[in-house]
Coordinates of C-alpha atoms and ligand atoms in Angstrom, one line a residue:
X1387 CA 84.1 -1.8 -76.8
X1388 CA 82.1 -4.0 -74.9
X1389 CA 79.5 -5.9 -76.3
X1390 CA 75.9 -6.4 -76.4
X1391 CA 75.1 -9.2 -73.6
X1392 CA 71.1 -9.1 -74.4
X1393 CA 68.3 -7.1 -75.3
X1394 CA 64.6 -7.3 -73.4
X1395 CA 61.6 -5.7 -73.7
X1396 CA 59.5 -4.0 -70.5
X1397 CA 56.2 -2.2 -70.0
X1398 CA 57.5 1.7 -70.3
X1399 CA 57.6 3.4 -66.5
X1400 CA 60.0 6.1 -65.5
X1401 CA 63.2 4.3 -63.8
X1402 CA 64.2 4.4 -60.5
X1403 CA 67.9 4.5 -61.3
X1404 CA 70.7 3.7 -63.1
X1405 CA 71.5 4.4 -66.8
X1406 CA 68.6 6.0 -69.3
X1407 CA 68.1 6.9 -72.0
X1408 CA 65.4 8.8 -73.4
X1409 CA 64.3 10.2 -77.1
X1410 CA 63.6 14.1 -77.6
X1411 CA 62.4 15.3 -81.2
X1412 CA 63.8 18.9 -82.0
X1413 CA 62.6 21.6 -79.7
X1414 CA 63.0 19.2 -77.0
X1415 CA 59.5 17.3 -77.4
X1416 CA 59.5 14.3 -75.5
X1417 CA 57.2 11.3 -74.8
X1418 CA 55.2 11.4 -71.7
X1419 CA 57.1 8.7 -69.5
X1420 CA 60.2 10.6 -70.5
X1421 CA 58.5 14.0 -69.7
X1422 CA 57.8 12.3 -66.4
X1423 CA 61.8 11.0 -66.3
X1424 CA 62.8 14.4 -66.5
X1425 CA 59.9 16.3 -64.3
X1426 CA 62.0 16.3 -60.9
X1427 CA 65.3 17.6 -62.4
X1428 CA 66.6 20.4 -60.8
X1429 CA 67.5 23.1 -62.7
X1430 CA 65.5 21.2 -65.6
X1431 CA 66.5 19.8 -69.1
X1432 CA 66.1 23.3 -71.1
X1433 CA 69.2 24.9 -69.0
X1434 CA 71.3 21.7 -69.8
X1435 CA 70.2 21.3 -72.8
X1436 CA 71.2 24.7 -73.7
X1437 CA 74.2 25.6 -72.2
X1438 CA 75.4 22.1 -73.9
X1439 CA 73.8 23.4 -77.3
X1440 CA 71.7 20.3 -77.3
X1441 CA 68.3 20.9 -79.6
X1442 CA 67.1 17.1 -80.0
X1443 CA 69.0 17.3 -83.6
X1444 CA 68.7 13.9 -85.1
X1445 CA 71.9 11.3 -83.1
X1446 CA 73.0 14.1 -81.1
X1447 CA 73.2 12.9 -77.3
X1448 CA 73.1 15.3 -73.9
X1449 CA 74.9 13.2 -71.6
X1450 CA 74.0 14.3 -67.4
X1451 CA 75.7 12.3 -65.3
X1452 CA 74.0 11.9 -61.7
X1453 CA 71.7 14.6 -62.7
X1454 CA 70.4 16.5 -59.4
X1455 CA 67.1 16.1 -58.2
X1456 CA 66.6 12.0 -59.8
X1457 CA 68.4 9.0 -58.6
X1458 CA 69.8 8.1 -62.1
X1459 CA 73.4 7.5 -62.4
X1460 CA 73.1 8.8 -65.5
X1461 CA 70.2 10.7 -68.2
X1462 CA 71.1 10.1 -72.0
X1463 CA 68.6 12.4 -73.6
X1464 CA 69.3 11.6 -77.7
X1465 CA 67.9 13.3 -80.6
X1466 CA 65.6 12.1 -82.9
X1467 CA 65.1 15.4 -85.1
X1468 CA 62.0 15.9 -86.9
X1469 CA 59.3 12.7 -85.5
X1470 CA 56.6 13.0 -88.1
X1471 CA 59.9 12.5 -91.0
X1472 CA 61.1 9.6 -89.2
X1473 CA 61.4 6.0 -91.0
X1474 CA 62.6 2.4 -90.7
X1475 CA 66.0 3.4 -91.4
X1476 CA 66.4 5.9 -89.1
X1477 CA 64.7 3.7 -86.3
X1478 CA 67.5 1.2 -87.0
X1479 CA 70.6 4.0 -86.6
X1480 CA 69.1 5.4 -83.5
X1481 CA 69.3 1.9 -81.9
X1482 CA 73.0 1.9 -83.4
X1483 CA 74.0 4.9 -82.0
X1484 CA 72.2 4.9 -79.1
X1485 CA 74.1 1.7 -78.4
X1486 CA 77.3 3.4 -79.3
X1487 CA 76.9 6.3 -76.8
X1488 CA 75.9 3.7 -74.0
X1489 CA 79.4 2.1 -75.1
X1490 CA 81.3 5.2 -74.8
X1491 CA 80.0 6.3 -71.2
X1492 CA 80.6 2.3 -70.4
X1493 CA 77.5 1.4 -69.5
X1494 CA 77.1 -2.2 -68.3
X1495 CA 73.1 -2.0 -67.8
X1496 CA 71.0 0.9 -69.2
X1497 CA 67.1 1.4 -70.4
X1498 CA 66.3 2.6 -73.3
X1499 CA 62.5 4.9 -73.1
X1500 CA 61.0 4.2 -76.4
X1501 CA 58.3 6.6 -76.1
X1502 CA 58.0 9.8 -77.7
X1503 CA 56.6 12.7 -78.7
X1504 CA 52.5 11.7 -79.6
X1505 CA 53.2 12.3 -83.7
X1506 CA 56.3 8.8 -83.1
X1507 CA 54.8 6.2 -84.7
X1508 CA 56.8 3.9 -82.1
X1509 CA 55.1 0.5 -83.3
X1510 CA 56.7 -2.5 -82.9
X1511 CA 58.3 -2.4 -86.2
X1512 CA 59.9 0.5 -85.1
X1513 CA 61.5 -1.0 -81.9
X1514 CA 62.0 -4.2 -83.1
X1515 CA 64.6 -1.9 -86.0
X1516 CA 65.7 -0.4 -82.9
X1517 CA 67.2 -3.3 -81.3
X1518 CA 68.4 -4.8 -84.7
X1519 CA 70.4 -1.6 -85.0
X1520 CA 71.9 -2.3 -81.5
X1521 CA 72.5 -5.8 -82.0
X1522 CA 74.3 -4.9 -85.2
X1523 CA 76.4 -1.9 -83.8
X1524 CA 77.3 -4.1 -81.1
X1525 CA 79.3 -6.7 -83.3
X1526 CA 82.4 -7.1 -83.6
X1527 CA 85.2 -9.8 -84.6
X1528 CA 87.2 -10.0 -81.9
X1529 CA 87.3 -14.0 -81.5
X1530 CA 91.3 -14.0 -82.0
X1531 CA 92.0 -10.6 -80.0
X1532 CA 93.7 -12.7 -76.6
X1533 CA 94.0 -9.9 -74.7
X1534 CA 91.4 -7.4 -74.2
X1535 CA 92.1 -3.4 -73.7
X1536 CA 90.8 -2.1 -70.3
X1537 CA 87.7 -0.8 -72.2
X1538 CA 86.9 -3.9 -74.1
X1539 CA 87.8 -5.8 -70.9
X1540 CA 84.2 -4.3 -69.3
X1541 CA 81.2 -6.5 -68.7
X1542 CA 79.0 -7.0 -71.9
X1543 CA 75.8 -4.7 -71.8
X1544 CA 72.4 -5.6 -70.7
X1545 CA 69.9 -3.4 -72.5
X1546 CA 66.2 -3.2 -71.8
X1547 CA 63.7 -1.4 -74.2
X1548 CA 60.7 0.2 -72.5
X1549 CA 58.2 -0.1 -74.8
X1550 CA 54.2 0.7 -75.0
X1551 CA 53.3 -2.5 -76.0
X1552 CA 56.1 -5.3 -75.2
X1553 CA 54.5 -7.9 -76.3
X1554 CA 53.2 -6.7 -79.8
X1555 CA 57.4 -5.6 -79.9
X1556 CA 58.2 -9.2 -79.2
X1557 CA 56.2 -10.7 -81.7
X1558 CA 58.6 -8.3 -84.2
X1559 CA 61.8 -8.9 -82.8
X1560 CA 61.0 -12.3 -83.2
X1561 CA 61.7 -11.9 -87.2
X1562 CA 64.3 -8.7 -86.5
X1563 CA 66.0 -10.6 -84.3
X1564 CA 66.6 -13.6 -86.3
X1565 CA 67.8 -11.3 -89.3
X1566 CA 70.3 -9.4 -87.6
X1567 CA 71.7 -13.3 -86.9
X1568 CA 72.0 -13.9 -90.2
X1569 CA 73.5 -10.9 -91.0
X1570 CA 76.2 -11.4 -87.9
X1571 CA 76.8 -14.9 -89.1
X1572 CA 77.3 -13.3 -92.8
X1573 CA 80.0 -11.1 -91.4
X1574 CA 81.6 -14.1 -89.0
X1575 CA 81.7 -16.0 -92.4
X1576 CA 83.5 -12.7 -94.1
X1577 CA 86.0 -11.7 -91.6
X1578 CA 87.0 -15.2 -90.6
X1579 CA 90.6 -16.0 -92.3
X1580 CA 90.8 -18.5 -95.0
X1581 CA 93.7 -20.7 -93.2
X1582 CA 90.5 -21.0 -90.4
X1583 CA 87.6 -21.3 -93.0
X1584 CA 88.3 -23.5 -96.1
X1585 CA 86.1 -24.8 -98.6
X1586 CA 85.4 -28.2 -96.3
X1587 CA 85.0 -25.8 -93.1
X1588 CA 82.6 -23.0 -94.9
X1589 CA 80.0 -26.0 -96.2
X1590 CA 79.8 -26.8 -92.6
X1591 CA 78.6 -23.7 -91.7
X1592 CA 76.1 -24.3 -94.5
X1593 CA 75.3 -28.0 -93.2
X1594 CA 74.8 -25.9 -89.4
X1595 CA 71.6 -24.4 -90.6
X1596 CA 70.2 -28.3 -90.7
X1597 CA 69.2 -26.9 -86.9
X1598 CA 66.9 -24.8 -88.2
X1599 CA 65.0 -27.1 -90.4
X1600 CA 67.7 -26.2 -93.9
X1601 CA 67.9 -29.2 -95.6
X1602 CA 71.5 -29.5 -96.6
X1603 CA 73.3 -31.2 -99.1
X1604 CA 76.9 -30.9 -99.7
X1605 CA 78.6 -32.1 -103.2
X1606 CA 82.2 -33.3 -103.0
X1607 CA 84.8 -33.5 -106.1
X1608 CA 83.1 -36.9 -106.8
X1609 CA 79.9 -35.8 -107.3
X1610 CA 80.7 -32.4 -109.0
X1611 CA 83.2 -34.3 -111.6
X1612 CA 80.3 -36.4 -112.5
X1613 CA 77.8 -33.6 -113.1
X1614 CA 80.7 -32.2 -115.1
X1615 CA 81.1 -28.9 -113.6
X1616 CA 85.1 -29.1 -115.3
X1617 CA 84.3 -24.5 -115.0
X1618 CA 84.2 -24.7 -110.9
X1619 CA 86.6 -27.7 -110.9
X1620 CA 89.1 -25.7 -112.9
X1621 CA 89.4 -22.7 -110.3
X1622 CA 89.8 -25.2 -107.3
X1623 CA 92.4 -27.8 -109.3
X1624 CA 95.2 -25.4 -108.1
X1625 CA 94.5 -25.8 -104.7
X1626 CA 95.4 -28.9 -102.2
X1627 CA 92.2 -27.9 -100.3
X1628 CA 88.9 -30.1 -102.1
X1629 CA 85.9 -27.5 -103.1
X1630 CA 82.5 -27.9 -101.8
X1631 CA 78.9 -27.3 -103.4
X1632 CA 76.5 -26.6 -100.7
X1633 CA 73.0 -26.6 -101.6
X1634 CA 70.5 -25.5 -98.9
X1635 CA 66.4 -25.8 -99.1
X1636 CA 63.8 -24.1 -96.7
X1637 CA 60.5 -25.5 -97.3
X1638 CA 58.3 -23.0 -95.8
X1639 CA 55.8 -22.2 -98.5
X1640 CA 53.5 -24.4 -101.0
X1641 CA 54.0 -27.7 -101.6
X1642 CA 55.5 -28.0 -105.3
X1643 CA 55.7 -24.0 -105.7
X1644 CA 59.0 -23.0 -107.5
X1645 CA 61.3 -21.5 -105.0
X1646 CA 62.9 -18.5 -104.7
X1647 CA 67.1 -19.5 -105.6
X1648 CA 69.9 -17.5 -104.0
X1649 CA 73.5 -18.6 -105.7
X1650 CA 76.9 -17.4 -104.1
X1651 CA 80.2 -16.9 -104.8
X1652 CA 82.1 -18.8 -102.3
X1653 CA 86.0 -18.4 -102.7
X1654 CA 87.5 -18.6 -99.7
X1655 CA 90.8 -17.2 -101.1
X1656 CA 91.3 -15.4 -104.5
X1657 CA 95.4 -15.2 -104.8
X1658 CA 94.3 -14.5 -108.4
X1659 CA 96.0 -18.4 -109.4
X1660 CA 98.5 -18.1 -111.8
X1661 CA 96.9 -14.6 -113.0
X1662 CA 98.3 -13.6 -109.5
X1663 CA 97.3 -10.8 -108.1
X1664 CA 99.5 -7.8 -107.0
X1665 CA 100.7 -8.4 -103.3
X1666 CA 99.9 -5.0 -101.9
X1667 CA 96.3 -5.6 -100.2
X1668 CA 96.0 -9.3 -101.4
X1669 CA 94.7 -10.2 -97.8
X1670 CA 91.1 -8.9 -98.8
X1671 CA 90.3 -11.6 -100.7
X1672 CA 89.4 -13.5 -97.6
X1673 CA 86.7 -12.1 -98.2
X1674 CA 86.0 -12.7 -101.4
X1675 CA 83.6 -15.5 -100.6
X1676 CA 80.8 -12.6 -99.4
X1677 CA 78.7 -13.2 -101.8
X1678 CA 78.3 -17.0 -100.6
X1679 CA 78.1 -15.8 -96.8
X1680 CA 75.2 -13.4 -97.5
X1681 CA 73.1 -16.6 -99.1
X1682 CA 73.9 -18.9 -95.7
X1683 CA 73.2 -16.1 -93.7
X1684 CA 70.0 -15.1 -95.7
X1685 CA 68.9 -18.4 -95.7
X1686 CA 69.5 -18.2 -91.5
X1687 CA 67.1 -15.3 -91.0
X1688 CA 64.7 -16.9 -93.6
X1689 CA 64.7 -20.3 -91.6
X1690 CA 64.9 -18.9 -88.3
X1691 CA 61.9 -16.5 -88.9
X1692 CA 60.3 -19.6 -90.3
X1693 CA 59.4 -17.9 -94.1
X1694 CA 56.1 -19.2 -95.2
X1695 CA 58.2 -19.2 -98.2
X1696 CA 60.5 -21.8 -101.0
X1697 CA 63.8 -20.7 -101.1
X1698 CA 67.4 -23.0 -102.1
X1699 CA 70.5 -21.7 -101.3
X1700 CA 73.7 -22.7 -103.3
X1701 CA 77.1 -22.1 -102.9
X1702 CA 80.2 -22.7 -105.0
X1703 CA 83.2 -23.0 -102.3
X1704 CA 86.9 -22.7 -103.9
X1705 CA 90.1 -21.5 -103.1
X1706 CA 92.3 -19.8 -106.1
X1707 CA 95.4 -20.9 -105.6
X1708 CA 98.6 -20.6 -108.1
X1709 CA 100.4 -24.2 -108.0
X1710 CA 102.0 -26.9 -110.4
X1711 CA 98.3 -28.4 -111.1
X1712 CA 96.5 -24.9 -111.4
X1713 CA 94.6 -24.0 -114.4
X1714 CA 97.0 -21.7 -116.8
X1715 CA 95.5 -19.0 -119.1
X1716 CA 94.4 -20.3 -122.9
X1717 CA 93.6 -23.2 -121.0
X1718 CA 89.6 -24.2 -122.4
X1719 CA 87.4 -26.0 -119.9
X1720 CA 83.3 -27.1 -121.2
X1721 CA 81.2 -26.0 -118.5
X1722 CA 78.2 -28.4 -116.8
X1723 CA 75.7 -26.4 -119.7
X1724 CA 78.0 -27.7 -122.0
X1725 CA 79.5 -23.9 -122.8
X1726 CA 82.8 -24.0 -123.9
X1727 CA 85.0 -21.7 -121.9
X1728 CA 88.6 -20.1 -123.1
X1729 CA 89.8 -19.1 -119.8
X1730 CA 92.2 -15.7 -120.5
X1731 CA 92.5 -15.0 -116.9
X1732 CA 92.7 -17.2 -114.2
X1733 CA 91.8 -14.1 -111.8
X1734 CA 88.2 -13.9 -113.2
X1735 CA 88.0 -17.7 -111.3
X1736 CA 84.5 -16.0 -110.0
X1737 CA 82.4 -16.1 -113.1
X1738 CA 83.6 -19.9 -113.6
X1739 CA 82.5 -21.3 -110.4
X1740 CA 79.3 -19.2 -110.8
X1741 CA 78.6 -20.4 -114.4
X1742 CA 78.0 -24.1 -113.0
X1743 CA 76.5 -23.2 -109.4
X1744 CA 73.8 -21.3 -111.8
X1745 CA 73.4 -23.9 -114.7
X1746 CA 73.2 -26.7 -111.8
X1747 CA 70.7 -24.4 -109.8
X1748 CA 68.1 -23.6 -112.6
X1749 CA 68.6 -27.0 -114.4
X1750 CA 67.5 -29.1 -111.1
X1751 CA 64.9 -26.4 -108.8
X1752 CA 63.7 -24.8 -111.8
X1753 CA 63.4 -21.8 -109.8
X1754 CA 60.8 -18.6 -110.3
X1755 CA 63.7 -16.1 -110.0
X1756 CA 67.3 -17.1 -109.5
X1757 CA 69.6 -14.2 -107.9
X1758 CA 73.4 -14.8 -107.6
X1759 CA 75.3 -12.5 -105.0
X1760 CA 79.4 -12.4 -106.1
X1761 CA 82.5 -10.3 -104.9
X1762 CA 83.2 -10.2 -109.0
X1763 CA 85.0 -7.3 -110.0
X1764 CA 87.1 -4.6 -109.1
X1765 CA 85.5 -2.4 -112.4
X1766 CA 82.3 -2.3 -109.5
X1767 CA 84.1 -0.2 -107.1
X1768 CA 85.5 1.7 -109.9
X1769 CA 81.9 2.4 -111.0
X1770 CA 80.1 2.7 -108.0
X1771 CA 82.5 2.9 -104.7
X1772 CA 81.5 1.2 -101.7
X1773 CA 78.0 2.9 -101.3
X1774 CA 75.9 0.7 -104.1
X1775 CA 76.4 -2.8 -105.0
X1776 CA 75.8 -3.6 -108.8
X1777 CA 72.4 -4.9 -109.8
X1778 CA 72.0 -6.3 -113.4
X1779 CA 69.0 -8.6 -114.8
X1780 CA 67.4 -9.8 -117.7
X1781 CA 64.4 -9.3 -116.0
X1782 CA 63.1 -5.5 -115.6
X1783 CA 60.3 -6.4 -113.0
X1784 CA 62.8 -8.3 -111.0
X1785 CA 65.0 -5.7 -111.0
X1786 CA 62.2 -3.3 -110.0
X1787 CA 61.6 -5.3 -107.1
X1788 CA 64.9 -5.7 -105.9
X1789 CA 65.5 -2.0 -106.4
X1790 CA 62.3 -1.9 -103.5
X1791 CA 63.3 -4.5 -101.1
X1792 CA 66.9 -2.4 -101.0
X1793 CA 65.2 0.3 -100.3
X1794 CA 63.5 -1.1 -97.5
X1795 CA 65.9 -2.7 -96.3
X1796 CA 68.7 0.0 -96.1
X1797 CA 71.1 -2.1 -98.7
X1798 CA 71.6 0.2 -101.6
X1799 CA 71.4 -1.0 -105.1
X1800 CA 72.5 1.1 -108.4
X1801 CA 71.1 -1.4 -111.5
X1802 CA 73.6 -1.4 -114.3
X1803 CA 73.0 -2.1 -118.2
X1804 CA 73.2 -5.5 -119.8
X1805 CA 73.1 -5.8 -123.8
X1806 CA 73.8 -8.1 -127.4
X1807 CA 76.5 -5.4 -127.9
X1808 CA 78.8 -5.9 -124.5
X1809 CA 77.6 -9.7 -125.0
X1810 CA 79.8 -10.0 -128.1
X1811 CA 83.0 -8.2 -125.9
X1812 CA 83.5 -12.2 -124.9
X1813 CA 83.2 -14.2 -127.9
X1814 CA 86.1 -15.6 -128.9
X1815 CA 87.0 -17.8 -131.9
X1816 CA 88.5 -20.6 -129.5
X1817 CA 85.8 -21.5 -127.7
X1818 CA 82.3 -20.5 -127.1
X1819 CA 83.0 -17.8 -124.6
X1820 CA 85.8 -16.3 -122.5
X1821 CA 86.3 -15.3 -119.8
X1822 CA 87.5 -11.8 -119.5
X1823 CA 86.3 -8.8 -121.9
X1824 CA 89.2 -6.7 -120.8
X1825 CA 89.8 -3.9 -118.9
X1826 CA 86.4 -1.3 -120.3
X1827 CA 83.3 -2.1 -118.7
X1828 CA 84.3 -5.2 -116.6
X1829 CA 81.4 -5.5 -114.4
X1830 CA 79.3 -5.8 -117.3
X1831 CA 81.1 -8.4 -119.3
X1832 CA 81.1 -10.1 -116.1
X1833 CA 77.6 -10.1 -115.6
X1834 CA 77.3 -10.7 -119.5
X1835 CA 79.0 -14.4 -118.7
X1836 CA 76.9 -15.2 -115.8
X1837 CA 73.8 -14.4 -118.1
X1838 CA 74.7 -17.4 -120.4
X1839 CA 74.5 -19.7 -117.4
X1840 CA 70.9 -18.8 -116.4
X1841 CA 69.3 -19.7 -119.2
X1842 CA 66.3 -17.5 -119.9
X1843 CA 65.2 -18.1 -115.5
X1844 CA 64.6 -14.6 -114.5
X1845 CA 67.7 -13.5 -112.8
X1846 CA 69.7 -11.3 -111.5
X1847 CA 73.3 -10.4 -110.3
X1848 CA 74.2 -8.3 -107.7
X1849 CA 77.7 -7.4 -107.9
X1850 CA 78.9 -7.1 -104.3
X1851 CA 82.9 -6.8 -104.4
X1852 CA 82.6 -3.1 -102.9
X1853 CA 80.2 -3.4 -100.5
X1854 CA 81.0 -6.2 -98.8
X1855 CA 83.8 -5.7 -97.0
X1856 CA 86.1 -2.3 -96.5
X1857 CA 83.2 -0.3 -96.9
X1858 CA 83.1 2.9 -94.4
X1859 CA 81.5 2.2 -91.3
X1860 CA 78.2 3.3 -90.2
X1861 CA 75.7 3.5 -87.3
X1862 CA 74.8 -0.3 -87.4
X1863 CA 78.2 -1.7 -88.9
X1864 CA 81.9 -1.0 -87.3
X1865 CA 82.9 -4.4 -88.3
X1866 CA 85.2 -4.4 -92.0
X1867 CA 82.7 -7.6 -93.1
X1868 CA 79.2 -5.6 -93.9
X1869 CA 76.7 -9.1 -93.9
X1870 CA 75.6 -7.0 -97.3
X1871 CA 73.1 -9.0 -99.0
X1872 CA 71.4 -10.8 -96.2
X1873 CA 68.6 -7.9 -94.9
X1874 CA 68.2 -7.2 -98.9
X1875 CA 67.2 -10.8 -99.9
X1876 CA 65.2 -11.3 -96.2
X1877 CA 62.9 -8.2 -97.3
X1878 CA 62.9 -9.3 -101.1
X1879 CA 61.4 -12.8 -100.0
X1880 CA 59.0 -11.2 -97.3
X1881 CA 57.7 -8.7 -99.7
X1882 CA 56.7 -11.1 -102.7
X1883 CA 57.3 -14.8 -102.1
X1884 CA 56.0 -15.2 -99.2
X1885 CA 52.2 -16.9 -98.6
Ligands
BES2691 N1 87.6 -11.3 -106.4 C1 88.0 -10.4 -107.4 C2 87.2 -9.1 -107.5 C3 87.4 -8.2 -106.3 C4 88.3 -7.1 -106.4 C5 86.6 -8.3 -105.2 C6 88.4 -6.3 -105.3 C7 86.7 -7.4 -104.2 C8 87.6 -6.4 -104.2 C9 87.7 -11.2 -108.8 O1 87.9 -12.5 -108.7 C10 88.8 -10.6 -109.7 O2 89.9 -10.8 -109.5 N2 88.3 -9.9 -110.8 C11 89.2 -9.4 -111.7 C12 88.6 -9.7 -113.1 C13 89.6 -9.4 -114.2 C14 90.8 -10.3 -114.2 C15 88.8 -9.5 -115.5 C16 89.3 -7.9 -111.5 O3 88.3 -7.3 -111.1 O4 90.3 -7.3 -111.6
MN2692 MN1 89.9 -13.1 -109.0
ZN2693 ZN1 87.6 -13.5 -107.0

């Protein structure tokens, strides 16, 4: 498919020619540039429309190609259902599959109309989700594809929005815009294989966003041994690649106000170490560093949209590797808190590199909430599929405002229960803690572990492993990396931390 070469705002005007598109709510309503558009056709919309069984239903398209009586090339006319129902959410899927038509009928230039019926409230919210839907339908990971199929070999699209008021629509692409790049790097970071992207070569991503104004810090093996992080260092010893800590600051809001703290999971392979996993579908965990991906790619769109807000990023980068040096199970490690850790499976390596990025996080920024984004468990997808991520918290008004901000922001959320009574599922009477609870309620003990690492900060977990990557595609995501995470913790800050 070809891509998306760039996206531009105009003044809206009916076009002289060449590809259009314009909206029509059911019954046919349309806006009055597109009534305009449509005006000289011959034989007139209604008869296409309904010999085609077109009604304006919401993402159906009527596709007339050189229609008679206009000089278009070609008149998209796409449904947008019922106007006055219509939300953010839908905004952002029409711009998806609007962009997918346009990449079916191989469009290489086209204008979109975004005017409507008078009850479209088309601000420039509304457009600006528009375009981010496009942008976002238009990715794909195709860096290592060498040769292109005919269709992909087409030139990349050039799309132009005609809007009411282009410049009030720039002023929110500004912010869209700079999301839907950090949600594209999130998925780069996701699908990229792990012989490419390391632990060394994933903190430079990280130490990339310096060119937005990200202070960046990255911790080596030196400085991580001497902060006595021995529960990270014990899930990368099996490796021959070095793990990274990258720890990233945007200093957009007060001086001296406690920041906002994102932590992520960051292995950049889970074999499972000497717990190895099953081979059937092993190639996954490439991905199962997503959770650190959606922090540097939150932490993009927050820098990039210049947040009048604190927030520090940090990232635990490891690969779990089975080898003569690698950690074995019974094996005890004392955590950077000091937590004494009786490791039982060297597959649940995620909760160990996140039980020193979170001590190390609320022990030096002292944050007001901490969040930590993982790939943890396979008991998530078990629970909740690929549709929700898990959300757990000691905190119920965090929670509430996460359950919000997901809302918004189209990333769906399913909070899950935290307790004393699954906290005592991982005592054990070697060591303070362990670090599996076995096979019942898994995402829970999980997040019962990370708990003991955030010591009384209001946090939260989010519980990512199903949605990713592998979940089923959608208007505004073809590609098997989602970037979930990134629009979620953008709207969480711009909702409550920022100003
Ligand atoms: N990275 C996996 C979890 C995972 C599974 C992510 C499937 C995405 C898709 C994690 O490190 C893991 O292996 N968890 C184990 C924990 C168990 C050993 C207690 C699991 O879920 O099986
Ligand atoms: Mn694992
Ligand atoms: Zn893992």
């Amino acid at each position: 498919m070809s891509k998306l070469a760039k996206i531009s705002f105009l003044k809206a005007e009916p076009p002289k020619g060449g590809v259009v598109v314009i909206l029509a709510g059911e019954e046919l309503c349309l806006g009055p540039v597109a009534g305009d558009v449509v005006s000289g056709l011959e034989g007139g919309l209604k008869r296409a429309a309904s010999i085609a069984g077109f009604t304006g239903k919401k993402k159906s398209s009527l596709d007339l190609v050189a229609p008679a009586g206009s000089n278009l090339d070609r008149l998209i006319v796409f449904g947008i259902g019922k106007p006055e129902e219509l939300a953010a959410d839908d905004w952002r899927a029409f711009g998806g599959a609007v962009l997918a038509v346009l990449q079916k009928a191989g469009a290489e230039k086209a204008v979109v109309l975004l005017d409507g019926p008078e009850s479209v409230d088309l601000t420039g919210e509304a457009a600006a989700e528009f375009a981010m839907g496009a942008k976002l339908r238009a990715y794909a990971f195709d860096a290592y594809k060498s040769k292109k199929a005919d269709e992909e070999a087409k030139k990349d699209l050039d799309l132009t929005l005609a809007v009411a008021d282009p410049k009030g629509v720039k002023k929110a692409w500004g912010a869209a815009s700079a999301l839907a790049d950090g949600v594209i790097l999130a998925r780069d970071l996701v699908n990229e294989p792990a012989n490419v992207l390391g632990p060394v070569e994933f903190a430079a991503k990280a130490e990339a966003l310096s060119k937005l104004g990200v202070e960046v810090e990255i911790l080596g093996e030196k400085e991580m041994k001497k902060l006595k992080m021995a529960a990270l260092l014990g899930v990368a010893q099996g490796s021959v690649r070095p793990p990274r800590l990258a720890v990233m600051r945007w200093n957009g809001g007060k001086k001296g106000q406690a920041p906002v703290a994102l932590v992520g999971k960051g292995v950049v392979f889970d074999t499972g170490g000497i717990s190895i996993k099953p081979a059937a579908g092993m190639e996954e965990m490439k991905g199962d560093m997503g959770g650190a991906a959606a922090v540097v790619g939150a932490m993009h769109a927050i820098a990039a949209r210049k947040a009048k807000a604190n927030v520090v990023g940090v990232i635990g980068l490891v690969e779990n590797m089975p080898d003569g040096n690698a950690q074995r199970p019974g094996d005890i490690v004392t955590a950077m808190s000091g937590t004494t850790i009786e490791i039982l499976n060297t597959d649940a390596e995620g909760r160990l590199v996140l039980a020193d990025a979170l001590w190390y996080t609320q022990d030096r920024f002292k944050p007001a909430i901490m969040i930590d984004l993982a790939t943890l468990t396979g008991a998530v997808l078990v629970a909740l599929g690929n549709l929700n991520a898990g959300l757990f918290s000691n905190n119920d008004e965090l929670a509430d405002k996460l359950l919000a901000s997901s809302k918004t922001s189209g990333e769906p959320l399913w909070r899950l229960p935290l307790s004393k009574d699954y906290d005592k599922i991982i005592d054990t009477p070697n060591a303070d803690v362990k670090n599996t609870g076995g096979r019942w309620a898994g995402s829970i003990t999980a997040a019962q572990f990370l708990q003991r690492f955030a010591n009384d900060v209001p946090w939260a977990h989010l519980d990512i492993a199903g949605t990713a990557f592998g979940a089923p595609k959608d208007d505004i995501c073809q590609s098997w990396a989602s970037g979930y995470g990134v629009r979620l913790l953008n709207q969480l800050v711009a909702d409550h931390y920022e100003g």
